[in-house]
XYZ file of C-alpha atoms in Angstrom:
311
model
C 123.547 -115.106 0.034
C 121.396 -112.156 0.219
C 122.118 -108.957 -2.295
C 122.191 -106.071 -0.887
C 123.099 -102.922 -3.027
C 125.575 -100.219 -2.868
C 123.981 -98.069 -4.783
C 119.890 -97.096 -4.065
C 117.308 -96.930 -6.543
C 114.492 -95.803 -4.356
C 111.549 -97.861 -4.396
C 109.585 -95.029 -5.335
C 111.886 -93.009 -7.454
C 109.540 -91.803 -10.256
C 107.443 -90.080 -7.835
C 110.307 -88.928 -5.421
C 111.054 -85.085 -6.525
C 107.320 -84.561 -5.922
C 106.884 -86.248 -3.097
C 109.900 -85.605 -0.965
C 108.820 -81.834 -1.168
C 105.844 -83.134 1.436
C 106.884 -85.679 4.026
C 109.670 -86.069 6.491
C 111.919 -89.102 5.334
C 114.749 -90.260 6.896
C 116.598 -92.908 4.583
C 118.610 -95.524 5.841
C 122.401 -97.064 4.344
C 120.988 -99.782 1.677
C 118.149 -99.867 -1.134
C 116.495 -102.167 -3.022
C 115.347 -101.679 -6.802
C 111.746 -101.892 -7.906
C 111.330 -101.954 -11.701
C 107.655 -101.543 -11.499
C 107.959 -97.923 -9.961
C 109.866 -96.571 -12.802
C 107.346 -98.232 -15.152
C 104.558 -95.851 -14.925
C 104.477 -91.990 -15.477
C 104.855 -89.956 -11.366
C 102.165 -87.184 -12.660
C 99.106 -88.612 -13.960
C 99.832 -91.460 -11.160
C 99.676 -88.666 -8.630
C 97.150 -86.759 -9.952
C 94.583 -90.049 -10.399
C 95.364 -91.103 -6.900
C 94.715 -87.906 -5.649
C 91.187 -87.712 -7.659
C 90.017 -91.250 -6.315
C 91.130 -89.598 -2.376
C 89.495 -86.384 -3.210
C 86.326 -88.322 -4.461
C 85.457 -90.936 -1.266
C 82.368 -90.037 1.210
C 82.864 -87.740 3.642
C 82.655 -90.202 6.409
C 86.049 -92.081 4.971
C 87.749 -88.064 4.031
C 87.398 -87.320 7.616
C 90.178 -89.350 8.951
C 92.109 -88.100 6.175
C 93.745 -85.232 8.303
C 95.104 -88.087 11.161
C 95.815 -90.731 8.113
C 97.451 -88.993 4.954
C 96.587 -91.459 2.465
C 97.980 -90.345 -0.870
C 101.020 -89.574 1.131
C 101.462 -92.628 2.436
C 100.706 -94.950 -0.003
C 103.030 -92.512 -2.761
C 105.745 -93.460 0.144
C 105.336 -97.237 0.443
C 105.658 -96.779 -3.674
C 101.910 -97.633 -4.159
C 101.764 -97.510 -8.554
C 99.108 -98.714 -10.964
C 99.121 -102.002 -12.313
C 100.643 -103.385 -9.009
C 99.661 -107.148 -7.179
C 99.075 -105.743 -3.573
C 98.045 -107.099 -0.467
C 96.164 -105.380 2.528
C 96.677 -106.925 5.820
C 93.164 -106.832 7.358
C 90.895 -104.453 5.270
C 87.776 -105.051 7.383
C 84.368 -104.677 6.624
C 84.473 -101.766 4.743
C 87.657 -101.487 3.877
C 88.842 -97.556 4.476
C 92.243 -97.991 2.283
C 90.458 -100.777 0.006
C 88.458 -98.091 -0.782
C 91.235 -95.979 -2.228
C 93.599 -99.073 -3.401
C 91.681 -101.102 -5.631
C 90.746 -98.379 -7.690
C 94.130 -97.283 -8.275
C 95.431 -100.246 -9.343
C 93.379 -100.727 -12.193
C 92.474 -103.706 -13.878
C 95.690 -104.398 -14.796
C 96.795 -104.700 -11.165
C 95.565 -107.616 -8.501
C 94.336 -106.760 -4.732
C 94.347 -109.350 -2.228
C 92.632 -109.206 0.890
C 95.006 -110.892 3.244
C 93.120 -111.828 6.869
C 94.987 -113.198 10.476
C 95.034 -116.927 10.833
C 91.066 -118.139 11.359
C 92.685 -119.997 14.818
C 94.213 -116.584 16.286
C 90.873 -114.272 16.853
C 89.851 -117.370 19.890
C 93.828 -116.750 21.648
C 92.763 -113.212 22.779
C 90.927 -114.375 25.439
C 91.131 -111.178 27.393
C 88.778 -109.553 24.811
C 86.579 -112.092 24.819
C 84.803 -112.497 21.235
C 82.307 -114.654 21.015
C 81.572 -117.527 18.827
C 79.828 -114.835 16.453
C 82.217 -112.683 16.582
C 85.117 -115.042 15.638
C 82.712 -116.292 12.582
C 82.535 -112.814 11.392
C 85.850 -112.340 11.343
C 86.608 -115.781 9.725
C 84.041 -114.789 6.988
C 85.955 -111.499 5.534
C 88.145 -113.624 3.545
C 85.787 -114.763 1.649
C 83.254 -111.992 1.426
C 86.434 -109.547 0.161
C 85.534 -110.134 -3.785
C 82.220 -108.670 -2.716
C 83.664 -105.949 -0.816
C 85.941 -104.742 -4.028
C 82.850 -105.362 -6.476
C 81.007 -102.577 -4.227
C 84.030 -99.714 -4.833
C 83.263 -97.212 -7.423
C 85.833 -97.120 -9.836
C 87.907 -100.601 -9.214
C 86.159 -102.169 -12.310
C 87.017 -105.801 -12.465
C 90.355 -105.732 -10.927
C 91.266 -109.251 -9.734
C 90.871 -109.815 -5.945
C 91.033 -112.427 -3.781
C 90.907 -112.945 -0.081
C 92.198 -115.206 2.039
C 93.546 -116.057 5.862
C 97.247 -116.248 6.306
C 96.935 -120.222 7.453
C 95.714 -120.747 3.956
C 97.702 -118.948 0.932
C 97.251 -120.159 -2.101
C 100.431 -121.636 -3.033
C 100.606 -119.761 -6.675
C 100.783 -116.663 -4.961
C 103.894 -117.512 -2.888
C 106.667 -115.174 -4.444
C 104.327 -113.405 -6.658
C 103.466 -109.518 -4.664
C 104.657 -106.219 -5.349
C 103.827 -105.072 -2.044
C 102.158 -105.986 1.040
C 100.380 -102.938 3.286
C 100.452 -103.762 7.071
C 98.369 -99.934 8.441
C 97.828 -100.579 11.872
C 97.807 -104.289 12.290
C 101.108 -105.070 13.400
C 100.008 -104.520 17.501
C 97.831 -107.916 17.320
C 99.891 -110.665 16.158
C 102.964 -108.897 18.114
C 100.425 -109.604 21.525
C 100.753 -112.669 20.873
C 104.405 -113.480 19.432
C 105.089 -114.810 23.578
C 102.009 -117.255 23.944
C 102.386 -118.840 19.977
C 104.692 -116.922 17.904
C 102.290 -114.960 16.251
C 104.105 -112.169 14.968
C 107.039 -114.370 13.577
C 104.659 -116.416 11.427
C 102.810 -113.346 10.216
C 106.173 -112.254 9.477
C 106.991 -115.137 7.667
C 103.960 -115.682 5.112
C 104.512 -111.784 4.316
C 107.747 -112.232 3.092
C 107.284 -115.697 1.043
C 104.213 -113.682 -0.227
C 105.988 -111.577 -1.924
C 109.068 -111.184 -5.139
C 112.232 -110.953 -4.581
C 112.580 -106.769 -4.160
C 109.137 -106.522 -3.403
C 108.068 -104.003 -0.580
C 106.306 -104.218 2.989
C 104.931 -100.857 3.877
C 103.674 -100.391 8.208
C 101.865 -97.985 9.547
C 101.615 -98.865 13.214
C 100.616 -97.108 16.506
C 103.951 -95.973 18.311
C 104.532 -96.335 21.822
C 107.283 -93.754 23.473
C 111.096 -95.907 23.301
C 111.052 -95.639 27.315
C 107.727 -97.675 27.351
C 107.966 -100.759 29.679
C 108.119 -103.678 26.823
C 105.253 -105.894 28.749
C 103.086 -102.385 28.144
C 104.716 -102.097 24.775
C 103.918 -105.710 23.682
C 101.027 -105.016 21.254
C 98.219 -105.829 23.761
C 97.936 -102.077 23.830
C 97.553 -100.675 20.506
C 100.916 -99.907 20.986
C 104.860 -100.842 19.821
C 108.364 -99.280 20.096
C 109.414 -98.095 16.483
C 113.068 -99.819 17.514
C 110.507 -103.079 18.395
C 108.912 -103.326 15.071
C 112.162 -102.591 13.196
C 113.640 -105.171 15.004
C 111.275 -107.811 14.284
C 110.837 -107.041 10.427
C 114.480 -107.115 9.893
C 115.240 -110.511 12.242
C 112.283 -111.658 9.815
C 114.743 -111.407 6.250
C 113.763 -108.144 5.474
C 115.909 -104.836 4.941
C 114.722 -101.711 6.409
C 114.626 -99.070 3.829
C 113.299 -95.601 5.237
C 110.756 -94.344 7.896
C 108.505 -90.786 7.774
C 106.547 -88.728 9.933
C 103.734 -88.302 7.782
C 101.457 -89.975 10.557
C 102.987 -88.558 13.428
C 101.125 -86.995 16.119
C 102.894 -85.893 19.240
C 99.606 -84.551 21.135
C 99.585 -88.722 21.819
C 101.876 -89.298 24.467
C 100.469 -92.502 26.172
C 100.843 -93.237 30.012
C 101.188 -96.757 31.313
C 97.456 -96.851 31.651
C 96.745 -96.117 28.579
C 95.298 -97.774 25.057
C 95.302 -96.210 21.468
C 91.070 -97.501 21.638
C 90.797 -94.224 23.758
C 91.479 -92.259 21.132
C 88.884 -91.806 18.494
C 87.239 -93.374 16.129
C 87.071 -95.999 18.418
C 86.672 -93.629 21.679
C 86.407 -96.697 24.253
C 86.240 -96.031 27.279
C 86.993 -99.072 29.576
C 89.613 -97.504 32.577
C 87.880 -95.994 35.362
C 87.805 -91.797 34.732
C 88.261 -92.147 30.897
C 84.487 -91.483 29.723
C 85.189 -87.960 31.332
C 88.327 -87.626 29.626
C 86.461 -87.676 26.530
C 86.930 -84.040 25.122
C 90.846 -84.795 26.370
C 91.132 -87.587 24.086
C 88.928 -86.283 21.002
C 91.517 -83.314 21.019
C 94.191 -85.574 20.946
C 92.933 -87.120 17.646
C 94.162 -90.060 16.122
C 97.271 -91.832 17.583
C 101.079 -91.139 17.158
C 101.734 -93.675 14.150
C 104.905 -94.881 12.771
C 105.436 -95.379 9.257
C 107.960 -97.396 7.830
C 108.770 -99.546 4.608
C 110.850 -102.558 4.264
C 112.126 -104.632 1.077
C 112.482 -108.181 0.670
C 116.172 -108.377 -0.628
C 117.056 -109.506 -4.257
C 118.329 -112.734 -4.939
C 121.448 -112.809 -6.480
């Protein structure tokens, strides 16, 4: 039977009289413990994971003001000395970048890619044979992708797709960060139950008490669901709750730290509208530009989940 505690320890208690001074939380009835969070002193963790955010390119700091990195990841209980996974860190990995470094050398970062047989079931976006090899390739090409980050030393890292974990891992993550990935296996949770087996190898991925944080583009709660679905950019906060929770996991708090109410999307709409992307495809949007760059980023969600202790 699953344990579920009376009384909370918050996941990221040694940082939390600093950092509930700065972000909207809203905590729910139950709490998991996570001994790693306690382990490390809250002010020189704060203070060296604001250096390595102060210290990226400009071209990574300008999202900053639309993403809220230290923020976010001090919320999801981010610590050094951690085994993390990052759900899709692409090419150049813009939270890698700040991660891996953080961690240290005595923490682990694992590149965690979709199944290599999902990128050919969007068939409405049509990716070519290329495309789907490029894709395929970022598992293994994520050592190199760490080795390039100033400041992440030899900290171990491995990639990998999720239709081919390495066993030894099973059971073995602090945390897992899903930031705005959640939309594409939930498109296709109808057509081959995507988003349930996502679900899945996230939570055998990681220990008992171990922590799922989501950062995910939110659709309005009176959204039609077939607009809501994922195909979009888009999901209901109550949808992705939903789904994490049926999947074993215990919902432990939500914040607006990456809220943005100037995105209030229409039926017609997709987040790619919005920049960085700024893709026009619907008739009238490329003069909507200057509309949509003053919009900024998309309304985002962010929420973090626990796999419950064993008893």
């Amino acid at each position: 039977m699953k344990k579920r505690l009376n009384a909370y320890i918050p996941l990221f208690a040694a940082v939390a009289a600093v950092f509930l001074l700065t972000v909207a939380v809203t905590l729910p009835k139950t709490w998991a413990s996570n001994d790693v969070v306690a382990a490390t002193d809250a002010g020189s963790a704060i203070g060296k994971l604001q250096q390595i955010v102060d210290s990226r390119a400009a071209t990574y700091k300008a999202r900053d003001q639309y993403r809220h990195p230290a923020d976010t990841l001090l919320f999801f209980g981010l610590r050094p000395g951690m085994r993390v996974g990052e759900i899709g860190p692409g090419e150049s990995g813009w939270y890698t970048q700040i991660i891996a470094p953080y961690l240290g050398e005595q923490g682990a970062i694992f590149g965690i890619n979709y199944r290599d047989d999902m990128w050919a079931m969007f068939t409405r976006r049509n990716y070519s044979e290329e495309d789907i090899a490029e894709r395929v390739a970022r598992s293994a090409q994520f050592p190199d992708l760490i080795a390039s980050i100033e400041g992440a030393g030899d900290i171990p890292a491995t990639g990998f797709p999720l239709d081919k974990v390495p066993e030894e891992l099973y059971g073995t993550l602090d945390l897992v960060l899903s930031i705005r990935e959640l939309h594409n296996p939930a498109e296709l949770e109808d057509s081959a139950e995507m988003l349930s087996m996502f679900l899945e190898e996230i939570f055998l991925l990681l220990k008992p008490g171990g922590s799922l944080g989501v950062v995910q583009h939110r659709a309005p709660e009176d959204a039609d669901d077939s607009w809501a679905n994922g195909r979009m950019g888009y999901m209901k906060q109550s949808q992705a709750i939903a789904a994490i929770t049926d999947a074993g996991f215990d919902f432990i708090a939500s914040s607006e730290i990456n809220a943005n109410p100037e995105d209030q999307p229409g039926p017609a709409d997709y987040v790619w509208r919005l920049p960085p992307a700024s893709i026009y495809i619907n008739e009238g949007f490329a003069n909507r530009k200057d509309e949509f760059l003053a919009i900024g980023e998309s309304d985002r969600m962010t929420l973090l989940f626990a796999k419950p202790l064993e008893e």
